[in-house]
Structures are given as C-alpha cells and as structure tokens.
Coordinates of C-alpha atoms and ligand atoms in Angstrom, one line a residue:
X1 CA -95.2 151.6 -26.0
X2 CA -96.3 154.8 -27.6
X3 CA -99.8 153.1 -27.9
X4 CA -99.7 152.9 -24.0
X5 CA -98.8 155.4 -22.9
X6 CA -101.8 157.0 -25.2
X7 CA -104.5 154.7 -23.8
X8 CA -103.3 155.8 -20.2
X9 CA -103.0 159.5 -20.8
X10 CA -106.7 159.5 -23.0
X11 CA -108.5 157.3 -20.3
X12 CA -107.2 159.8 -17.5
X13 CA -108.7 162.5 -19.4
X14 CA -112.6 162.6 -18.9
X15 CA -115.2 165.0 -20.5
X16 CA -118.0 166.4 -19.3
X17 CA -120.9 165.1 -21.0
X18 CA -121.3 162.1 -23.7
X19 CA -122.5 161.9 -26.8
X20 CA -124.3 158.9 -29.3
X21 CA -121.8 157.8 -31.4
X22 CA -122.0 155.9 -34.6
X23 CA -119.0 154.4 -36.4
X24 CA -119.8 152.5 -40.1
X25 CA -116.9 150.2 -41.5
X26 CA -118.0 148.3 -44.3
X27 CA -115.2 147.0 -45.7
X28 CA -114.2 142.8 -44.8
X29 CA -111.4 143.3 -44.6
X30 CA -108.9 143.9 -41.3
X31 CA -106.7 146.1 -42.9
X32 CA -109.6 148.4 -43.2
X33 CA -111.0 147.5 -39.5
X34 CA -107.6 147.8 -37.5
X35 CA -107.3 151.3 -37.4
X36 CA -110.9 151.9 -36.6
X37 CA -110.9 149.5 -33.4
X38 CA -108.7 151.2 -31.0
X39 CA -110.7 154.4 -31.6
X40 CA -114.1 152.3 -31.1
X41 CA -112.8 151.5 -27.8
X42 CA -111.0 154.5 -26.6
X43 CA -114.5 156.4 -27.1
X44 CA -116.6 154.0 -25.5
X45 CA -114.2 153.7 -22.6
X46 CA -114.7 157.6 -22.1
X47 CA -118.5 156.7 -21.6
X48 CA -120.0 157.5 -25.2
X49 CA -122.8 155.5 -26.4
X50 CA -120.8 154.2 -29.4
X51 CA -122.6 152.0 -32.1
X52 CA -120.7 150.4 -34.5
X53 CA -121.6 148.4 -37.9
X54 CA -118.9 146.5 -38.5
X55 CA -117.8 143.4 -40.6
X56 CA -115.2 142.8 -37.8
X57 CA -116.3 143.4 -34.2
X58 CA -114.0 143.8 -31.0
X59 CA -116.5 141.8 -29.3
X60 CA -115.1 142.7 -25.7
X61 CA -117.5 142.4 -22.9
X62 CA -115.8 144.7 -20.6
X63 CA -117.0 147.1 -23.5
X64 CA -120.4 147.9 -21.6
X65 CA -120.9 151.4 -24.2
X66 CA -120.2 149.4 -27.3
X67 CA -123.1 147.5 -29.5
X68 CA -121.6 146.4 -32.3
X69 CA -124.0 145.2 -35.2
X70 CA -122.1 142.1 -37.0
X71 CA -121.7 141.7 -40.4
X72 CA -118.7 139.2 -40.4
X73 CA -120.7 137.2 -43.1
X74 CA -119.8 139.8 -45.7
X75 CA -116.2 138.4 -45.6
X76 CA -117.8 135.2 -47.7
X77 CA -118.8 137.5 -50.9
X78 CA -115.1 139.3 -50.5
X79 CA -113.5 136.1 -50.4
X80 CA -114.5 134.8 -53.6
X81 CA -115.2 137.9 -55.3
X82 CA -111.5 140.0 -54.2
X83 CA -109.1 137.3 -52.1
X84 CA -109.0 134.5 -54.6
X85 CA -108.4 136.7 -57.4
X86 CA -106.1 138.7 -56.4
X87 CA -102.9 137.1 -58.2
X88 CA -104.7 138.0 -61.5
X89 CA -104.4 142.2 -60.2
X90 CA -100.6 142.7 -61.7
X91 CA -101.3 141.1 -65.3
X92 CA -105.3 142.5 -66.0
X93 CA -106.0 145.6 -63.3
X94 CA -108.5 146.9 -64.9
X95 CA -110.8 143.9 -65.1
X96 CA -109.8 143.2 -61.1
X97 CA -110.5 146.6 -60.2
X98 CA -114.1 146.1 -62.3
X99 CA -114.4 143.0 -60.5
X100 CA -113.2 143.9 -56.9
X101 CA -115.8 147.3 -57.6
X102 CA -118.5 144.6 -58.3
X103 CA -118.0 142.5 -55.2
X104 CA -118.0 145.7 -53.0
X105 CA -121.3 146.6 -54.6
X106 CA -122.7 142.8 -53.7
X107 CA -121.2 142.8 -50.3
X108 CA -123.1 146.5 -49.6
X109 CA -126.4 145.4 -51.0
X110 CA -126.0 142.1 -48.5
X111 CA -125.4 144.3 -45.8
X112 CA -128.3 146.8 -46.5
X113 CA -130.8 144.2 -46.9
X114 CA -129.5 141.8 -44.1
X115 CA -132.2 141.5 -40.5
X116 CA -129.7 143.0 -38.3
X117 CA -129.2 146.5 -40.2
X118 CA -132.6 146.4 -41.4
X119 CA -133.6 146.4 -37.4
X120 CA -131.2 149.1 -37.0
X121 CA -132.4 151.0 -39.7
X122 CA -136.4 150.8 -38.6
X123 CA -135.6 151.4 -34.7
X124 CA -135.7 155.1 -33.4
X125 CA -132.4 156.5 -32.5
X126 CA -130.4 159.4 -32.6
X127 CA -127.2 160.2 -33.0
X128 CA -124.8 163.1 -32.3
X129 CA -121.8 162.2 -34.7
X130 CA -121.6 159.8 -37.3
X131 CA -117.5 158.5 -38.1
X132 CA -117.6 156.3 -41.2
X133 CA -115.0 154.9 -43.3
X134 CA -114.6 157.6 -46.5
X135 CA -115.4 154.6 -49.1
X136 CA -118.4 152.3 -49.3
X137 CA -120.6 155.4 -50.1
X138 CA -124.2 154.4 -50.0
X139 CA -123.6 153.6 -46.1
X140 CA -123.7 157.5 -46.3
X141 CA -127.3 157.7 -46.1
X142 CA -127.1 156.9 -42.3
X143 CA -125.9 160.4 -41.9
X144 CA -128.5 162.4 -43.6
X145 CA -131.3 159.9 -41.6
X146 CA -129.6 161.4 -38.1
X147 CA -128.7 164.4 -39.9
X148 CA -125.9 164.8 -37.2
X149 CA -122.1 166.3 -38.4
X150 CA -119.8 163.3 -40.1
X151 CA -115.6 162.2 -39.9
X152 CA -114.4 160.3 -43.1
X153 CA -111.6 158.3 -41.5
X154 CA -109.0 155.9 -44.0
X155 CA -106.6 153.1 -42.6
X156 CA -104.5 154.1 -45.7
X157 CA -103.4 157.5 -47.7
X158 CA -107.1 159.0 -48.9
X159 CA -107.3 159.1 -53.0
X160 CA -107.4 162.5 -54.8
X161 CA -111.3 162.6 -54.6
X162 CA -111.2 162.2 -50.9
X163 CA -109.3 165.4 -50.1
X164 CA -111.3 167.2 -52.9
X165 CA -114.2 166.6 -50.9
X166 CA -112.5 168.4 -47.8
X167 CA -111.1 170.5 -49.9
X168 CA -107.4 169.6 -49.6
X169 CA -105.5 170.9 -52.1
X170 CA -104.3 168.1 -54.6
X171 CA -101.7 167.5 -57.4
X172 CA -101.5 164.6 -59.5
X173 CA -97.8 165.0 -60.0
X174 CA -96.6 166.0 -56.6
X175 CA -99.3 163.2 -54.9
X176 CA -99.9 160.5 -57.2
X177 CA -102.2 157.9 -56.8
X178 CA -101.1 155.0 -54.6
X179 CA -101.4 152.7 -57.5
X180 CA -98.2 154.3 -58.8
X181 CA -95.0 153.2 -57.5
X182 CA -93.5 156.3 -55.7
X183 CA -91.1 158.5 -57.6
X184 CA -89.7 161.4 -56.3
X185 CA -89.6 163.0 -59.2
X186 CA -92.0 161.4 -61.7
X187 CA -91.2 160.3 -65.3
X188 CA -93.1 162.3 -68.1
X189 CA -95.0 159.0 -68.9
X190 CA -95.9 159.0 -65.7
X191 CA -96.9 162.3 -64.6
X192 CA -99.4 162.0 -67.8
X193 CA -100.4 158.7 -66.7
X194 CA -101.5 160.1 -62.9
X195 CA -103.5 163.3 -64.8
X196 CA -105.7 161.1 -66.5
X197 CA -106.5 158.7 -64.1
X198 CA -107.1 161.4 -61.8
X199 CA -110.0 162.3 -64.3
X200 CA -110.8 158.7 -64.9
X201 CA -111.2 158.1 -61.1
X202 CA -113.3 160.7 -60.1
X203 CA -115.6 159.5 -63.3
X204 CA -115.8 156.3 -61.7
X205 CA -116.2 157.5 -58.0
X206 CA -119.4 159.6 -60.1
X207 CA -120.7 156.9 -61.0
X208 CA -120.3 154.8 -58.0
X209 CA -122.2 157.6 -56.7
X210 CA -125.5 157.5 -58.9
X211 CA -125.1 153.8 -58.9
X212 CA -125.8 153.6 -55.2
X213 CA -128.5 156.2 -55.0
X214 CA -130.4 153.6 -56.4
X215 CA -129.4 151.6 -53.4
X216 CA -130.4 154.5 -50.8
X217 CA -133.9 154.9 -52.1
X218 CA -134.2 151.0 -52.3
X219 CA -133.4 149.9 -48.5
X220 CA -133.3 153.8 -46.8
X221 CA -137.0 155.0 -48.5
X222 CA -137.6 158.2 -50.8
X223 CA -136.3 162.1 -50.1
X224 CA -132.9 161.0 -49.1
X225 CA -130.3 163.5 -50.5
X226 CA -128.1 162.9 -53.3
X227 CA -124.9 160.7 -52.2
X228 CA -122.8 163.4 -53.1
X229 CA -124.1 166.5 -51.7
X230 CA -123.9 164.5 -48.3
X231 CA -120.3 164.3 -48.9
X232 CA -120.1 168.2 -49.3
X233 CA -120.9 167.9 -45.8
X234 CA -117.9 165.9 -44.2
X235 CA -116.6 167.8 -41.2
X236 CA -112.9 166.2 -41.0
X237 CA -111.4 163.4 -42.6
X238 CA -109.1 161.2 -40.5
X239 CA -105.9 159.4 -42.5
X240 CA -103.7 157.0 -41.4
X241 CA -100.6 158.6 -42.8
X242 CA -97.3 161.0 -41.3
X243 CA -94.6 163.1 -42.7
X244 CA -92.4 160.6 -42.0
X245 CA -93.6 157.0 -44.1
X246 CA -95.5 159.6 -46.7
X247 CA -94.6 162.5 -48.7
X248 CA -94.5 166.1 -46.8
X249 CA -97.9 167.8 -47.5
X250 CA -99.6 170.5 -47.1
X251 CA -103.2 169.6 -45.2
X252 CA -106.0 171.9 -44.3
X253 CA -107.2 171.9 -40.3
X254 CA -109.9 169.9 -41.3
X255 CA -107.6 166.6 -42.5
X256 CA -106.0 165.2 -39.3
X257 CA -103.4 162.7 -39.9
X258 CA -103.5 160.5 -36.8
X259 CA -100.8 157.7 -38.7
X260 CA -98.6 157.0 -35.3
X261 CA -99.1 152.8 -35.8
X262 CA -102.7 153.2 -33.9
X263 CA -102.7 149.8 -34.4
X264 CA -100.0 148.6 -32.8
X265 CA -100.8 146.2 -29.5
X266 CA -98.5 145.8 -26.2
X267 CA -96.0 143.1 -26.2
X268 CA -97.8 139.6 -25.7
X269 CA -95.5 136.1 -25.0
X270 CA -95.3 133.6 -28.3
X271 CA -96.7 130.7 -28.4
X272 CA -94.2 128.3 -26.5
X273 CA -93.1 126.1 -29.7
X274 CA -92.6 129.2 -31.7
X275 CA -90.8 130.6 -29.3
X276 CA -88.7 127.9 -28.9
X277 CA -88.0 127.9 -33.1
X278 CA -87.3 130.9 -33.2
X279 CA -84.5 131.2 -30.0
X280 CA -83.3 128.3 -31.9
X281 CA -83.0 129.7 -34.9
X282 CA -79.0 130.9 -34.5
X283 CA -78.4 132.7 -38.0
X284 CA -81.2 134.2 -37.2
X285 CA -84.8 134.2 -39.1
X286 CA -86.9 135.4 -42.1
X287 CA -90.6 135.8 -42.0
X288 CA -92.5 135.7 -44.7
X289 CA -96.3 136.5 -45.2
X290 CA -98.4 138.6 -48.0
X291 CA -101.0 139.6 -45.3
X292 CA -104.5 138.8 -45.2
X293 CA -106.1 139.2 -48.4
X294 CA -103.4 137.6 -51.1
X295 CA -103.1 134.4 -49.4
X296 CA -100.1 132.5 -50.1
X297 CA -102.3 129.5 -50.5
X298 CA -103.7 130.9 -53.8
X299 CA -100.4 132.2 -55.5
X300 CA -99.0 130.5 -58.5
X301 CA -97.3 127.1 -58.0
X302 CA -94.2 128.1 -59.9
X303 CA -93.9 131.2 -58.5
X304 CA -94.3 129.1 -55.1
X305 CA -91.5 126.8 -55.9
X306 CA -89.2 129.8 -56.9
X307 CA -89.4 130.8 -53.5
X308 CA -89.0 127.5 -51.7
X309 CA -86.6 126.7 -54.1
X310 CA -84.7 129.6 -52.8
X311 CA -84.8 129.0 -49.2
X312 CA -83.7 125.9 -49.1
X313 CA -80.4 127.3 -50.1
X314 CA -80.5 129.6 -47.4
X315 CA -78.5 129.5 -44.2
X316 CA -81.7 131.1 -42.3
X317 CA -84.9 129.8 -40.9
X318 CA -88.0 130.9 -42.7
X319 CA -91.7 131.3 -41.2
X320 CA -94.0 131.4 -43.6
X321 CA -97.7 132.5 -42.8
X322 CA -99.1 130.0 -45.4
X323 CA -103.3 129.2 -45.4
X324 CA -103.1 125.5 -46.2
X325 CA -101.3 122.4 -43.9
X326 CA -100.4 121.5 -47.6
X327 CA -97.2 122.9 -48.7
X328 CA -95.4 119.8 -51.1
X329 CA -91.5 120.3 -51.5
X330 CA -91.2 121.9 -48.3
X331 CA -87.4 122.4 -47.5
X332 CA -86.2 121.6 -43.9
X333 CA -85.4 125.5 -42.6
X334 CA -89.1 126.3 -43.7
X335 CA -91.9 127.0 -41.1
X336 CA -95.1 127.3 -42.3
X337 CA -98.7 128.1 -40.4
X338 CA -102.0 129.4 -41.0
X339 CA -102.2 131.9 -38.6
X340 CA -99.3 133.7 -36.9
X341 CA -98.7 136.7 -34.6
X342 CA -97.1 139.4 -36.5
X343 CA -96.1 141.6 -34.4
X344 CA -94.9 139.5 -31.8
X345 CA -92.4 138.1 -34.6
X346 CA -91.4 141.0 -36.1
X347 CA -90.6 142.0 -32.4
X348 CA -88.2 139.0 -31.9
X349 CA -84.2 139.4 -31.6
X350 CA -83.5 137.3 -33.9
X351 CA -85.4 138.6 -36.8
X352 CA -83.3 139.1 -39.7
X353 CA -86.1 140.4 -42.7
X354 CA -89.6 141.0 -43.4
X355 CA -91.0 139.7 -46.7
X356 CA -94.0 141.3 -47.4
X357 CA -97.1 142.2 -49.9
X358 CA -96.7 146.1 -48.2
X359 CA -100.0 146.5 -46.9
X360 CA -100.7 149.6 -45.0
X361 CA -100.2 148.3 -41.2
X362 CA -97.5 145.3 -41.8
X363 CA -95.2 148.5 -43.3
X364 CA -95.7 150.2 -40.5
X365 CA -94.9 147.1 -38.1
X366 CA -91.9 146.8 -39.7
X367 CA -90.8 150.9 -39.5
X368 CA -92.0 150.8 -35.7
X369 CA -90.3 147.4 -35.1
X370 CA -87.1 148.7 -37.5
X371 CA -86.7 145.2 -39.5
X372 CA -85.9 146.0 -42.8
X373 CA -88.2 144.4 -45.6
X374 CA -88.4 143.0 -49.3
X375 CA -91.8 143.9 -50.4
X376 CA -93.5 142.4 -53.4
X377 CA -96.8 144.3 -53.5
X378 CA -99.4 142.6 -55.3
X379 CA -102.4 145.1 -55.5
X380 CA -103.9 148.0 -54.7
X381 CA -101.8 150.9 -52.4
X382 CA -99.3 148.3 -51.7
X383 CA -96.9 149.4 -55.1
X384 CA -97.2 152.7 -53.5
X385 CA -96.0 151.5 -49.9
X386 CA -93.1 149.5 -51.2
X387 CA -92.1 152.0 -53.7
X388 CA -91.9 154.6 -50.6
X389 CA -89.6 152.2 -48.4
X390 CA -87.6 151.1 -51.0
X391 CA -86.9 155.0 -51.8
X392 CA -86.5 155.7 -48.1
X393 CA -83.8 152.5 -48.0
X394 CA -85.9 150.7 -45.9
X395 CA -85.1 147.6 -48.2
X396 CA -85.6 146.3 -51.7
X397 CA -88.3 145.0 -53.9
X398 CA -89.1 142.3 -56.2
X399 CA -91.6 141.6 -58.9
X400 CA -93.7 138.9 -58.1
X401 CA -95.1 137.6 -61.8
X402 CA -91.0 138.0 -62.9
X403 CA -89.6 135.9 -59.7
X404 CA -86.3 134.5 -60.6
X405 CA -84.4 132.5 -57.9
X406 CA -81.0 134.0 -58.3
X407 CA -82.3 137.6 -58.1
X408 CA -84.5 137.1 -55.2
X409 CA -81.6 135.2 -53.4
X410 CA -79.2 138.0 -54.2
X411 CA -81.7 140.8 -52.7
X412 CA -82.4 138.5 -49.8
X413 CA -78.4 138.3 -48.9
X414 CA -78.3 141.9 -49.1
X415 CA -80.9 143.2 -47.3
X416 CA -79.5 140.7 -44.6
X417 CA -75.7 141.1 -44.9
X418 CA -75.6 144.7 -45.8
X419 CA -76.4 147.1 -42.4
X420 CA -77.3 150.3 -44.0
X421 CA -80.9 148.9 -44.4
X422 CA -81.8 147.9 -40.9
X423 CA -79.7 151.3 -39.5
X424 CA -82.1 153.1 -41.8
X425 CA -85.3 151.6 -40.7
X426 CA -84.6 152.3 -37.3
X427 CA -83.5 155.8 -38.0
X428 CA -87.1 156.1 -39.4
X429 CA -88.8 154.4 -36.6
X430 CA -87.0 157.0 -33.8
X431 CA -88.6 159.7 -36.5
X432 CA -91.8 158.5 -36.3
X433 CA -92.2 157.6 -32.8
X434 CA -91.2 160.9 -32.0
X435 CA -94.8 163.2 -31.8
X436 CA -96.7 165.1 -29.2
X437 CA -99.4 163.0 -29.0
X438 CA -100.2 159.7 -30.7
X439 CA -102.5 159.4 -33.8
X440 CA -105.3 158.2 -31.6
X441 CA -105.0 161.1 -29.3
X442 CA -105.5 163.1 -31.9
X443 CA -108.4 161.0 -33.4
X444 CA -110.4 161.0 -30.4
X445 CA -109.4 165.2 -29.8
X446 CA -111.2 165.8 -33.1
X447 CA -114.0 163.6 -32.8
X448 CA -115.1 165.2 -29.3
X449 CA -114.2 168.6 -30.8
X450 CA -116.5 168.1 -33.7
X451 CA -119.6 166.9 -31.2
X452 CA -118.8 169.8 -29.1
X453 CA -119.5 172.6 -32.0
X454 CA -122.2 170.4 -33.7
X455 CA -120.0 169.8 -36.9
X456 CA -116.6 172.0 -38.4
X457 CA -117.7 174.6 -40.0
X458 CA -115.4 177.4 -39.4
X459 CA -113.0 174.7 -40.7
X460 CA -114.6 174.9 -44.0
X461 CA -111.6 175.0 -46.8
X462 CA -112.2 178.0 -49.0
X463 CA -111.1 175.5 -52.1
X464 CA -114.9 174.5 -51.9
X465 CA -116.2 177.6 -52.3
X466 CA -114.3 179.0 -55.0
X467 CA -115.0 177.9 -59.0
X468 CA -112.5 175.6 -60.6
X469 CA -111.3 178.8 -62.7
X470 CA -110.6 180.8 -60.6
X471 CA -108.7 178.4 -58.5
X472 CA -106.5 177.4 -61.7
X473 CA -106.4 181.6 -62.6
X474 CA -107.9 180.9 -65.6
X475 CA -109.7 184.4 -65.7
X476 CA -105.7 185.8 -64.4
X477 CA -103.8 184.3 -66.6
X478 CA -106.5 184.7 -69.5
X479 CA -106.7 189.1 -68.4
X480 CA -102.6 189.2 -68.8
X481 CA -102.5 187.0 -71.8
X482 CA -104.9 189.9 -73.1
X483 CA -102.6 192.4 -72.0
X484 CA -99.5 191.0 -73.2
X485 CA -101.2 190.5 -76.1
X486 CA -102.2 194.1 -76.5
X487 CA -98.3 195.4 -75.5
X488 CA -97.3 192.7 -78.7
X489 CA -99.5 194.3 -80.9
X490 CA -98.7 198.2 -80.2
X491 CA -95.2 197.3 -80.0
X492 CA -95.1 195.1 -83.6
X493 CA -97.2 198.3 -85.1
X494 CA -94.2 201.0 -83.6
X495 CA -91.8 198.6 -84.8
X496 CA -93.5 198.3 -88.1
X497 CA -93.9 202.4 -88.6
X498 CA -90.3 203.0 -87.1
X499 CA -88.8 200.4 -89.5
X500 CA -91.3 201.6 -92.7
X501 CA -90.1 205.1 -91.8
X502 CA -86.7 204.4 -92.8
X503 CA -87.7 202.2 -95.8
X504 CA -90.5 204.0 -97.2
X505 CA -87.7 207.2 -97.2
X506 CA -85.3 204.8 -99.3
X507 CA -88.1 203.0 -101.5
X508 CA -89.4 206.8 -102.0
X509 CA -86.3 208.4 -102.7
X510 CA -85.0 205.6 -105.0
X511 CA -87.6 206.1 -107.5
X512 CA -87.0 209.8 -107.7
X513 CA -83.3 209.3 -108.3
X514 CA -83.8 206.9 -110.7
X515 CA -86.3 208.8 -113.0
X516 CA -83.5 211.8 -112.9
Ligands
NAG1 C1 -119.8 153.7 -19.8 O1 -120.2 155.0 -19.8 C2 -120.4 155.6 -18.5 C3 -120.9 157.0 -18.7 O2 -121.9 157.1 -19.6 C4 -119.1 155.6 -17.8 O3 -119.2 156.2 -16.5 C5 -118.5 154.2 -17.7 O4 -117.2 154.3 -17.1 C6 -118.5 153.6 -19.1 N1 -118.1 152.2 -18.9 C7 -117.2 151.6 -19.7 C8 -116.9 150.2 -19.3 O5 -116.7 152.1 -20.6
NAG2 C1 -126.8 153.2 -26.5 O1 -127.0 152.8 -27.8 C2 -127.7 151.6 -28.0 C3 -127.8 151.3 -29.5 O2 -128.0 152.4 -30.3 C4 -129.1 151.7 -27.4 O3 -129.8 150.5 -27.5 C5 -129.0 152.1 -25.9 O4 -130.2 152.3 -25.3 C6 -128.1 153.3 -25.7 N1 -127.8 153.4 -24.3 C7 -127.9 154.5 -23.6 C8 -127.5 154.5 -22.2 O5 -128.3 155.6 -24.2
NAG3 C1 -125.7 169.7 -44.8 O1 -125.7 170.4 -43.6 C2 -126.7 171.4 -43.5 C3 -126.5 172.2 -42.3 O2 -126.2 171.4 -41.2 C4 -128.1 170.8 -43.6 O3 -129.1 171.8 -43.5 C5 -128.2 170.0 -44.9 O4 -129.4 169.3 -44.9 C6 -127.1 169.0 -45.0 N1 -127.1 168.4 -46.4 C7 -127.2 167.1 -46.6 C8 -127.3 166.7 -48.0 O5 -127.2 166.3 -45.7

C-alpha cells in the first residue's frame, strides 16, 4: 500500500525541467535489479530521458522515456559460474568467493565488448547524472566519459569500503560485515575476525580496482582516470536498508537510506488452482523457496530428502518453489513449481511460515507481510539477514549442511505453534511501515536534487579530507602519551630524591655511628 500511495504522491509532483539520465546495473541477478526498477520508472514517468543498461529490463511500452540497453544474456555466464555452485559457499567460501569474483569479471568483459554497449559507447550523448549500482566497478568509466555527478545505489547493506568512499564513518565491531552472522555484542573471535577482513577486503576491492583498469583502457580507449579516483567523486550513495530491519547508525547527508520494501508490488489475484490449494489448505500452509540464485534443484539430495522427509510428517501443506518437474519421493501435502508469486503467497490468510535462504527482498516480504520465517542462508549477506531476524524474534534458523529431521521439525512446530514470533513480526512490520515518505520518495528527491546543483558537494564528508591519523588521534593520543610520560618521569625522580633523602641521612649516619 505504502508503495502506492508513493507512486501517486511522486507522479503528482512535477518538475520544471528534465534531465538525461543514465542508470548502469550490471549485476544478473534480480535481487540486485528489483530495487533499481521502480526508481527507473518513477524518473521516466516524471519525463527524464532515462537510459538504462541493464541485465534485466522492465521492458514496458507505456515507458515512452525509457531505452533500456539488454544484457539479459549475461545471466548464462552467472548461471554456471555463481548459481550452480552455490551449495559449495558454506563448506569452501573462500574458493566460491574467488570463483563468484571470477564470473563477475567474465560477465563484465561480455558486457563491455558485446554490439549493443559497444553502439552505446561510440554514439554521441550526453548525460546530466549517472546512478549506477556501487559494485561492478569498471562500468565506472561511463561516468568520467560524460563527466556528469554520480549516485552509488545497493539493493542490500553497502560493505565497509562503500561508505569509506562517501566517507561514512565505519566500525568493524559495531557494523560488521554481512558475512557475519549478526551479534549484538560480538565475541572476541569475532570482533578480530571482522578487523582483518575489513583490511583483507579493501585489499581485494584494490585489486579489483587495478584489475579492471585494464578493462577501461581496453573497451573505453586511453586517458581515462584511475577507477578509484572516479570513486572519490560519488555524490550520494543510495542503500536499501532502515533503522528498523538493520542496526541504528549514524549516516552522513550524503548516504540516503531509502529501504521502505521499494520493491514491493500492489496486490494481484493468484493463479486460480493455487488459489484454490491454498483456500484448501485448512491447517494452514508453509512455503518454501531459497530465492533465485540457490535453486532448490541444485541442493544436495540428502539434504533434499531430510526436508521432504520432514514434511510428510507434517499436518500442513507445503509449496515449494522447486526448478525441476522432477522431485522423486514427493510426499502428498507437498506442492512444488518452478515459478511462483511470492508476494502474492506470503500475502495469503492462511500462511502459516516462510522458509527461506534470507535474501535481501524475500526478508523484507516477509517483515512487510508479518509471517514469521526459518531462514537457512546459504551465501553471501543472507547469514547476516537471518542472523538479524532471528535476534529481532522474527523466527529461527537452521544450518543447512547440519540438517537433521528432528531438529528442523521441532523449529518448524514452534515457529508455527508458538505466537510470540508472528506477534513480533508484525510489531516490526507497523515499525517499518511507519515513515514520512517511502524509500523511493526519497530516492527520486536526491536524485533530482543532485541534477539540480550539478553534483553534492557541500555534502562532502569531512572524513575524506582529513589523514587516517588524525582521524584515529594518533598525533593526540601520541602528544599526551608524551606528556604523561614526562609527569611519570619528574614525579619518579621527586619520588626518588624525597625517598634517597631519608635513606641517604640513615645510610650516612649509620657509618658514622658505627666507626665511633
Ligand atoms: C515523457 O517525458 C515528457 C517530458 O519530457 C512528459 O511530458 C511525458 O509525460 C513523459 N511520458 C511518459 C510516458 O513518461
Ligand atoms: C533520450 O535518450 C535516448 C538514448 O540515450 C536518445 O536516443 C534520445 O534521442 C533521447 N530523447 C530525447 C527526447 O532527448
Ligand atoms: C571529479 O570531479 C571534478 C569536479 O567536477 C572533475 O574536475 C574531475 O575530473 C573528476 N575526477 C574524475 C576522476 O572523474
């Protein structure tokens, strides 16, 4: 509804003149793409020339200010290279992560080098603002060819780096990584853990950096800037986070969080047999999916027959979103299909419990739609989005390589039988819903603000501009150490005379007596 109510209230709302706008989201994934979309079309709609390069178009022909250059084929390279490895993330990360890194690398070269960006890239055109997803880096290079201000914009929580580069202040112990599960108050082990791979990260992101200036000179030509002194000039990042689902933070003006479920769609009627399971389904329902990337299809098959194993006992239905018409052992009270609307489901009566992998946007269908969840998170930010609701009581979690039946039966039952979950997720939900404007509002606030004034600058975070000691108070803290050093001294010397002043008197007059 929220989501509405926004779309009316922005359309209503026109500006004066309009601007070229290009929007860059490289990542294949829809995750990534969701949270861009709405914004896309909200801009368009308010008669800016928006061009986007996507790997997943709206392709809406009432869209008459949107081109959208297609690169849907990229989806191939991430499919083999990230989707059908992505059961091996929880027992070798490192090697996944080196792999996943690789496959992004690929999948940007293809898209560099492929007719319909190269077109792009040789035809004249200007731009006024450029809003690109804060990853994929080499993509960059669009921004110093229009040399027009820039918006990093996330459909998650932005890493460390990203909000150094804006100059956010950060802190490995109070905002940890996603990777790590979220504690409120982190264990020693793991508060040395987060430094380092703080460090480690920003080594890699380095890298990734000089790696791809390779890339720019290749496919963009010679005298393009460094990567990363085009990042120094980022004018706002957008993230899809709030106070509510993520930890209180402090943010500079520049960082907008516009996390409201921009994603979310109006109501739309199920398909007629679903509909007609699901009415049926009188104890009420579970649904099951692990989102678009970890594909049921491709998980274990004894971890898969621990879970069917455990439904069949059961007294609920189950709807499984499941890629393959081939699912052997099959109980009776299990559903499965390839494709299924989420959010539609989640907003059915008789909905009983989400299971889910704890991506970014089917957590926060589940807060907006208040069904409580199990989440077994298999990669990437979803430990840190489980470990969040299962702290906020939202539900509980499993560990998917350590499935046993009788555990996950027993968490099932009580995330069901047990109220305080689903009173808690939609105490959350009232929380969150409850803002003076939506995240998209917001987003498309900025984004006009920033063409307006030709970039942020006056929003420039003093963090930049001040050196890494003086910001830790090295030089401080070094000046009273000094001090205090100096006080230590004088006072161990006055010590030292008062106390020789009373021996010396002894040692001397001791001698004296003892030669009389
Ligand atoms: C396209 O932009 C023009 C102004 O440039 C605006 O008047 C029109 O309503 C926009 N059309 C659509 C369908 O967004
Ligand atoms: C809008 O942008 C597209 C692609 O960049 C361009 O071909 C078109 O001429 C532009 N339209 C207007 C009205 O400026
Ligand atoms: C950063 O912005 C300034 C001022 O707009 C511009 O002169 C400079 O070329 C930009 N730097 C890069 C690397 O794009």
């Amino acid at each position: 509804m929220l989501t509405i109510y926004a779309l009316i209230g922005v359309v209503t709302i026109h500006l004066g003149s309009t601007a070229r706008i290009l929007g860059i989201v490289p990542t294949p994934s829809y995750s990534h793409q969701v949270v861009f979309q709405p914004l896309f079309r909200e801009l368009s709609l308010r008669g800016h020339n928006v061009t986007t390069i996507t790997t997943h178009p709206i392709k809406d022909p009432a869209l008459t200010n949107l081109t959208e250059i297609d690169l849907h084929f990229s989806y191939e390279t991430w499919q083999k290279g990230v989707v059908a490895n992505i059961f091996d993330y929880s027992t070798n990360p490192i090697g996944s992560t080196i792999k996943m890194m690789a496959s992004v690398l690929e999948i940007l070269e293809q898209q560099l080098s492929h007719q319909s960006v190269q077109e792009f890239l040789n035809s004249k055109q200007e731009f006024d603002l450029v809003i690109i997803e804060a990853s994929g880096c080499v993509m960059h290079a669009f921004i110093a060819k229009y040399k027009c201000p820039f918006i990093h914009m996330l459909s998650y929580d932005a890493p460390s780096v990203t909000y150094q580069e804006i100059g956010n202040p950060i802190h490995p112990v109070l905002y940890p990584h996603d990777f790590y599960s979220f504690y409120e108050h982190l264990p020693f082990l793991y508060r040395l853990t987060s430094v380092i791979t703080d460090y480690l990260f920003k080594i890699m992101v380095e890298y990734a950096y000089s790696y791809q200036d390779k890339l720019v000179s290749k496919y963009f030509g010679p005298n393009y800037p460094p990567l990363k002194e085009i990042m120094e000039n980022v004018s706002m990042l957008f993230v899809n986070t709030d106070p509510v689902f993520y930890k209180v933070r402090a943010h500079v003006p520049a960082v907008i969080q516009i996390g409201s479920g921009t994603h979310i769609k109006p109501p739309r009627p199920l398909p007629k047999d679903l509909q007609r399971e699901l009415d049926g389904a009188k104890n009420g329902f579970i649904y099951l999916s692990l989102g678009s990337n970890a594909q049921s299809m491709n998980m274990p098959i004894e971890t898969r027959n621990i879970i069917l194993e455990t439904f069949a006992e059961l007294p609920y239905k189950v709807l499984w979103k499941f890629e393959s018409e081939n699912l052997p052992n099959k109980p009776e009270n299990v559903l499965i299909s390839k494709w299924l609307p989420q959010q539609d489901i989640l907003r059915h009566p008789n909905i009983k419990l989400f299971i889910t992998q704890g991506g970014m946007q089917s957590s926060e269908e589940a807060l907006y739609n208040g069904v409580p969840i199990i989440g077994v998170p298999i990669f990437g930010d979803q430990f840190g989005n489980i470990g969040k609701m299962v702290h906020k009581g939202m539900g509980l979690s499993i560990d998917f390589d350590d499935l046993n039946k009788k555990e996950f039966q027993e968490k099932i039952l009580e995330v069901i039988q047990n109220p305080k979950y689903r009173n808690k997720v939609k105490e959350l939900a009232e929380l969150a819903k409850d803002q003076p404007s939506t995240g998209l509002e917001r987003a498309v606030w900025w984004s006009e603000y920033v063409i307006r004034h030709k970039g942020a600058k006056h929003l420039r975070s003093p963090l930049l501009d001040i050196p890494w000691y003086q910001y830790l108070l090295l030089d401080v803290l070094a000046v009273l150490l000094v001090i205090l050093a100096i006080f230590l001294f004088i006072l161990y010397k006055v010590v030292r005379y008062l106390f020789c002043l009373i021996r010396c008197r002894y040692v001397y007059v001791d001698p004296e007596k003892k030669r009389q």
